[in-house]
CSV table of C-alpha atoms in Angstrom, one decimal:
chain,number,residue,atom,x,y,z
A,1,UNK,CA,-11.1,-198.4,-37.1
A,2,UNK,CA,-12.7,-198.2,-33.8
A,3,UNK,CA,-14.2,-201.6,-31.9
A,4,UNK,CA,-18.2,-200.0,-32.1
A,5,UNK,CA,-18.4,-200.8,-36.3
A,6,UNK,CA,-17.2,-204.0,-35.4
A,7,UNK,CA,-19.4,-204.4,-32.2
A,8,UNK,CA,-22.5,-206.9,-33.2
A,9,UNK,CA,-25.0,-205.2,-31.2
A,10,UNK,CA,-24.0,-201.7,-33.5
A,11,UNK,CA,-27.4,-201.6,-36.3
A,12,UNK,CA,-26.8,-203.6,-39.6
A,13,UNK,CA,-24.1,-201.7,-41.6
A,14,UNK,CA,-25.4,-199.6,-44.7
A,15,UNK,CA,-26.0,-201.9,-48.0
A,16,UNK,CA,-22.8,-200.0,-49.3
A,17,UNK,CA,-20.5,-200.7,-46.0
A,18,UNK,CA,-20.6,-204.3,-46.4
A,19,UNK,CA,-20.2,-206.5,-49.4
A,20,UNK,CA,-20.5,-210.3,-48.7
A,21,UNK,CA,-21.5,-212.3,-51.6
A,22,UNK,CA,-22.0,-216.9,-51.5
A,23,UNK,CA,-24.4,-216.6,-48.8
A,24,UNK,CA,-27.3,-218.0,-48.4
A,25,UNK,CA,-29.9,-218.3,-45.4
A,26,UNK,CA,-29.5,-222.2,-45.8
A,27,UNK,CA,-25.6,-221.4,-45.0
A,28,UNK,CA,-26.1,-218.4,-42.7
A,29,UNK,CA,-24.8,-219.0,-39.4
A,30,UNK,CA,-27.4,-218.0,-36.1
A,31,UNK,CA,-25.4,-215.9,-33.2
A,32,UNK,CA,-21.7,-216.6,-32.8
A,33,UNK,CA,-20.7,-219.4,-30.2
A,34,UNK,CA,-22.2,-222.0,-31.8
A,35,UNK,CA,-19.3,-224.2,-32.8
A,36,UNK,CA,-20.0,-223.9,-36.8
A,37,UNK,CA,-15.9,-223.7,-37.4
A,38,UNK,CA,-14.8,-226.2,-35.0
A,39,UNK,CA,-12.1,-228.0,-35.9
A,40,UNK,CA,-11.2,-225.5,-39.1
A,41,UNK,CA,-7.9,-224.2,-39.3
A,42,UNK,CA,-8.0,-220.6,-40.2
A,43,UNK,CA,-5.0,-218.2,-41.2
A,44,UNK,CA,-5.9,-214.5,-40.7
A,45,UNK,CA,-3.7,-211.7,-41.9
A,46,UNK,CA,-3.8,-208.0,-41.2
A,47,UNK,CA,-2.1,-205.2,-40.2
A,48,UNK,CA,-4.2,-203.9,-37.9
A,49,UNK,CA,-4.1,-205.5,-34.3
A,50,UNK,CA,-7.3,-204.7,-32.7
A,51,UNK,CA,-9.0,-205.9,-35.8
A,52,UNK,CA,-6.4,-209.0,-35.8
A,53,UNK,CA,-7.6,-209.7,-32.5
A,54,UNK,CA,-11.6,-209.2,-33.0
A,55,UNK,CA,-11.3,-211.9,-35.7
A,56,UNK,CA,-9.4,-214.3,-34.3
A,57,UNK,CA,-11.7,-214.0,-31.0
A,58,UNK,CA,-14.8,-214.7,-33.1
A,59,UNK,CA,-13.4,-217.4,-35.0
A,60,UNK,CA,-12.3,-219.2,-31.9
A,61,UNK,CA,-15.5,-218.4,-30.1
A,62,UNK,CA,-17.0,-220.7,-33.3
A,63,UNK,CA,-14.7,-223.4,-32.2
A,64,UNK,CA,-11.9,-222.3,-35.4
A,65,UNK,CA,-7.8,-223.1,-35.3
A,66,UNK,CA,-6.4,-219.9,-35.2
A,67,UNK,CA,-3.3,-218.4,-36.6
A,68,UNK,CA,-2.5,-214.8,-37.1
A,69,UNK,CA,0.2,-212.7,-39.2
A,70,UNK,CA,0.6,-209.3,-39.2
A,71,UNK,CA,1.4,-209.0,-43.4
A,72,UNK,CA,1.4,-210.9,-46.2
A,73,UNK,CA,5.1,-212.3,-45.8
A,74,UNK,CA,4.4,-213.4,-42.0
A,75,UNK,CA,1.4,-215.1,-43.4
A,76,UNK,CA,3.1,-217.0,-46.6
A,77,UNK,CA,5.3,-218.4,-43.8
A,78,UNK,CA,2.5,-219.3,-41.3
A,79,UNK,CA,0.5,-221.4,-44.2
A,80,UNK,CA,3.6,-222.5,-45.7
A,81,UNK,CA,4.4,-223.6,-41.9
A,82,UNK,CA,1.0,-225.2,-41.9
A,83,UNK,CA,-1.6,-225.4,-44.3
A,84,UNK,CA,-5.2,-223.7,-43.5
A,85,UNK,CA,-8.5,-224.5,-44.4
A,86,UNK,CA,-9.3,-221.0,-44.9
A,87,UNK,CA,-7.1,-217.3,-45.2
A,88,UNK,CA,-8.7,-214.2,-44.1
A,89,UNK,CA,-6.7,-211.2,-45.4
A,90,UNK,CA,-6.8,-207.7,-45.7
A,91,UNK,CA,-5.6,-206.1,-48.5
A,92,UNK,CA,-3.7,-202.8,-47.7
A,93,UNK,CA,-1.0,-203.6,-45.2
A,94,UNK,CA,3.1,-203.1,-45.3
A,95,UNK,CA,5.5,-205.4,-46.7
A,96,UNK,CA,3.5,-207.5,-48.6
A,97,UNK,CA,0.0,-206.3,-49.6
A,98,UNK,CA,-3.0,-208.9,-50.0
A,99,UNK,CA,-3.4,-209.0,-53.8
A,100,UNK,CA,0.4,-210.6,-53.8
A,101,UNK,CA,-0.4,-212.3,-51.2
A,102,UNK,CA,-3.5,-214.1,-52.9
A,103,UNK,CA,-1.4,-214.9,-55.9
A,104,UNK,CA,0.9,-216.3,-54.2
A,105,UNK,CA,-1.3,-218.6,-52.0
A,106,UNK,CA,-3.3,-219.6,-55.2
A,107,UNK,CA,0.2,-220.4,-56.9
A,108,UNK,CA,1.5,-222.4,-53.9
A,109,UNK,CA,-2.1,-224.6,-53.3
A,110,UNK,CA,-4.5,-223.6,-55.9
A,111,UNK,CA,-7.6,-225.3,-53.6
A,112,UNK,CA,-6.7,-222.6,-51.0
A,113,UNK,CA,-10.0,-220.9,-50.1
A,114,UNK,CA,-9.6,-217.3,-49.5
A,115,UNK,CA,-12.0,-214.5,-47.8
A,116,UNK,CA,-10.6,-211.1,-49.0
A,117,UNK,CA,-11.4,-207.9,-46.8
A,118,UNK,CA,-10.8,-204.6,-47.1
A,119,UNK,CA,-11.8,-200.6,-46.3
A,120,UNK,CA,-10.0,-199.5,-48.9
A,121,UNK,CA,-7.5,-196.9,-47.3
A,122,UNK,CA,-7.5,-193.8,-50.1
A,123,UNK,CA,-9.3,-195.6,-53.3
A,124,UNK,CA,-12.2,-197.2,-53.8
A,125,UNK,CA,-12.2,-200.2,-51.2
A,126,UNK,CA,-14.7,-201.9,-54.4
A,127,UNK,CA,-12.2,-201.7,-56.8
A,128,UNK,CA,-9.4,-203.7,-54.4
A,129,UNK,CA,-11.9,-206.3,-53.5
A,130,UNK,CA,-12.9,-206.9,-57.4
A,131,UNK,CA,-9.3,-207.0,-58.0
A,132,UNK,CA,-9.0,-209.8,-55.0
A,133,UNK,CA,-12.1,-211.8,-56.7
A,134,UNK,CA,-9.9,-211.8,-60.1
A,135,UNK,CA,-7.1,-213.2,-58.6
A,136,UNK,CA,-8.7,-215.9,-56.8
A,137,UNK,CA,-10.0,-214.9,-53.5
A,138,UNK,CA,-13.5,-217.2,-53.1
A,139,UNK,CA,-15.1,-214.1,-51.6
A,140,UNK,CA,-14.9,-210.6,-50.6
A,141,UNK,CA,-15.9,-208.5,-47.1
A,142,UNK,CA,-15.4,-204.7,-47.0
A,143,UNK,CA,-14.7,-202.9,-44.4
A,144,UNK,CA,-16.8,-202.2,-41.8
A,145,UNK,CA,-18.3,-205.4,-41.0
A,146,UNK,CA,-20.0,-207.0,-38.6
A,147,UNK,CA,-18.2,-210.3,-37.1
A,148,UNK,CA,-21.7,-211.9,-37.2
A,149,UNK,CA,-20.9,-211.6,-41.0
A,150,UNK,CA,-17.4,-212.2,-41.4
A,151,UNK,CA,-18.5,-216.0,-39.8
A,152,UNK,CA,-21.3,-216.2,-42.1
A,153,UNK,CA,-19.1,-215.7,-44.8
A,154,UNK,CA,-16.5,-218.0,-43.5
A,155,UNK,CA,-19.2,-220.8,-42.6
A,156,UNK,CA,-20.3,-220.1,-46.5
A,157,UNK,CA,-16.9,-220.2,-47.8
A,158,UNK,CA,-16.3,-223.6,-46.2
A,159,UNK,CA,-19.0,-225.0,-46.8
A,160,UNK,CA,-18.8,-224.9,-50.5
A,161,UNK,CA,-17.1,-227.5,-52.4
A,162,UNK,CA,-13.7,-226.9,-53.5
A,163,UNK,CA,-12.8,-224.6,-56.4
A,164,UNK,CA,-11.3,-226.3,-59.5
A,165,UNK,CA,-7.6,-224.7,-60.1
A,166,UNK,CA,-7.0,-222.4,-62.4
């Protein structure tokens, strides 16, 4: 994925490049820098390094904790290491893929609030993120986004009140 479809001065994705649900202007974040994270710890996990690196820049630019893991498996350590307030994860990636990896967060702290993303790699990137939803991720962000929405959605997400466990 190159840096320009993450770039936020790149025009507003197409309605079917981006799908980020729970947001509402009353929640919507203005431009990034503004401190709406600050002091939120936030996990992110995936594979791909320059995309690992965009998100965890913007999240600290809004004042966010940041941890990264490369897979699922680094990332069940990281939050089993130390407990987030929210998990970013992709959902194609090696050794342990994102839909195990939401199960498993869910099973280990139900209240776990999870942002799901993912392009999709060969299938339908729709179908992963509905199955990310049914497992327990709070919301979903396909791939391309813009970082101006992947903080929206984050602000949103953590905003909320918790979710009752399953």
């Amino acid at each position: 994925m190159s840096n320009e479809a993450l770039d936020m001065k790149t025009p507003a994705p197409r309605a079917d490049d981006i799908y980020v649900e729970a947001i509402s202007p009353a929640t919507t974040p203005e431009p990034r820098g503004w401190g709406y994270l600050a002091g939120q710890r936030v996990l992110v996990i995936d594979d791909d390094a320059d995309l690992l690196n965009l998100m965890r820049e913007a999240f600290e630019e809004e004042g966010a904790i940041v941890s990264t893991a490369v897979d699922g498996l680094q990332g069940l350590r990281a939050f089993a290491a130390e407990p987030t307030d929210l998990i970013v994860t992709d959902i194609i990636m090696p050794t342990r893929e994102g839909i195990e990896t939401i199960i498993e967060l869910k099973r280990l702290s139900p209240s776990v609030k999870i942002l799901a993303i993912s392009g999709g790699g060969r299938i339908n990137g729709d179908d992963f993120l509905e199955l990310a939803k049914s497992f327990g991720a709070e919301a979903t962000l396909g791939k391309p986004f813009r970082l101006n929405d992947l903080i929206a959605l984050a602000h949103a997400i953590l905003s909320s009140p918790p979710s009752a466990p399953a």
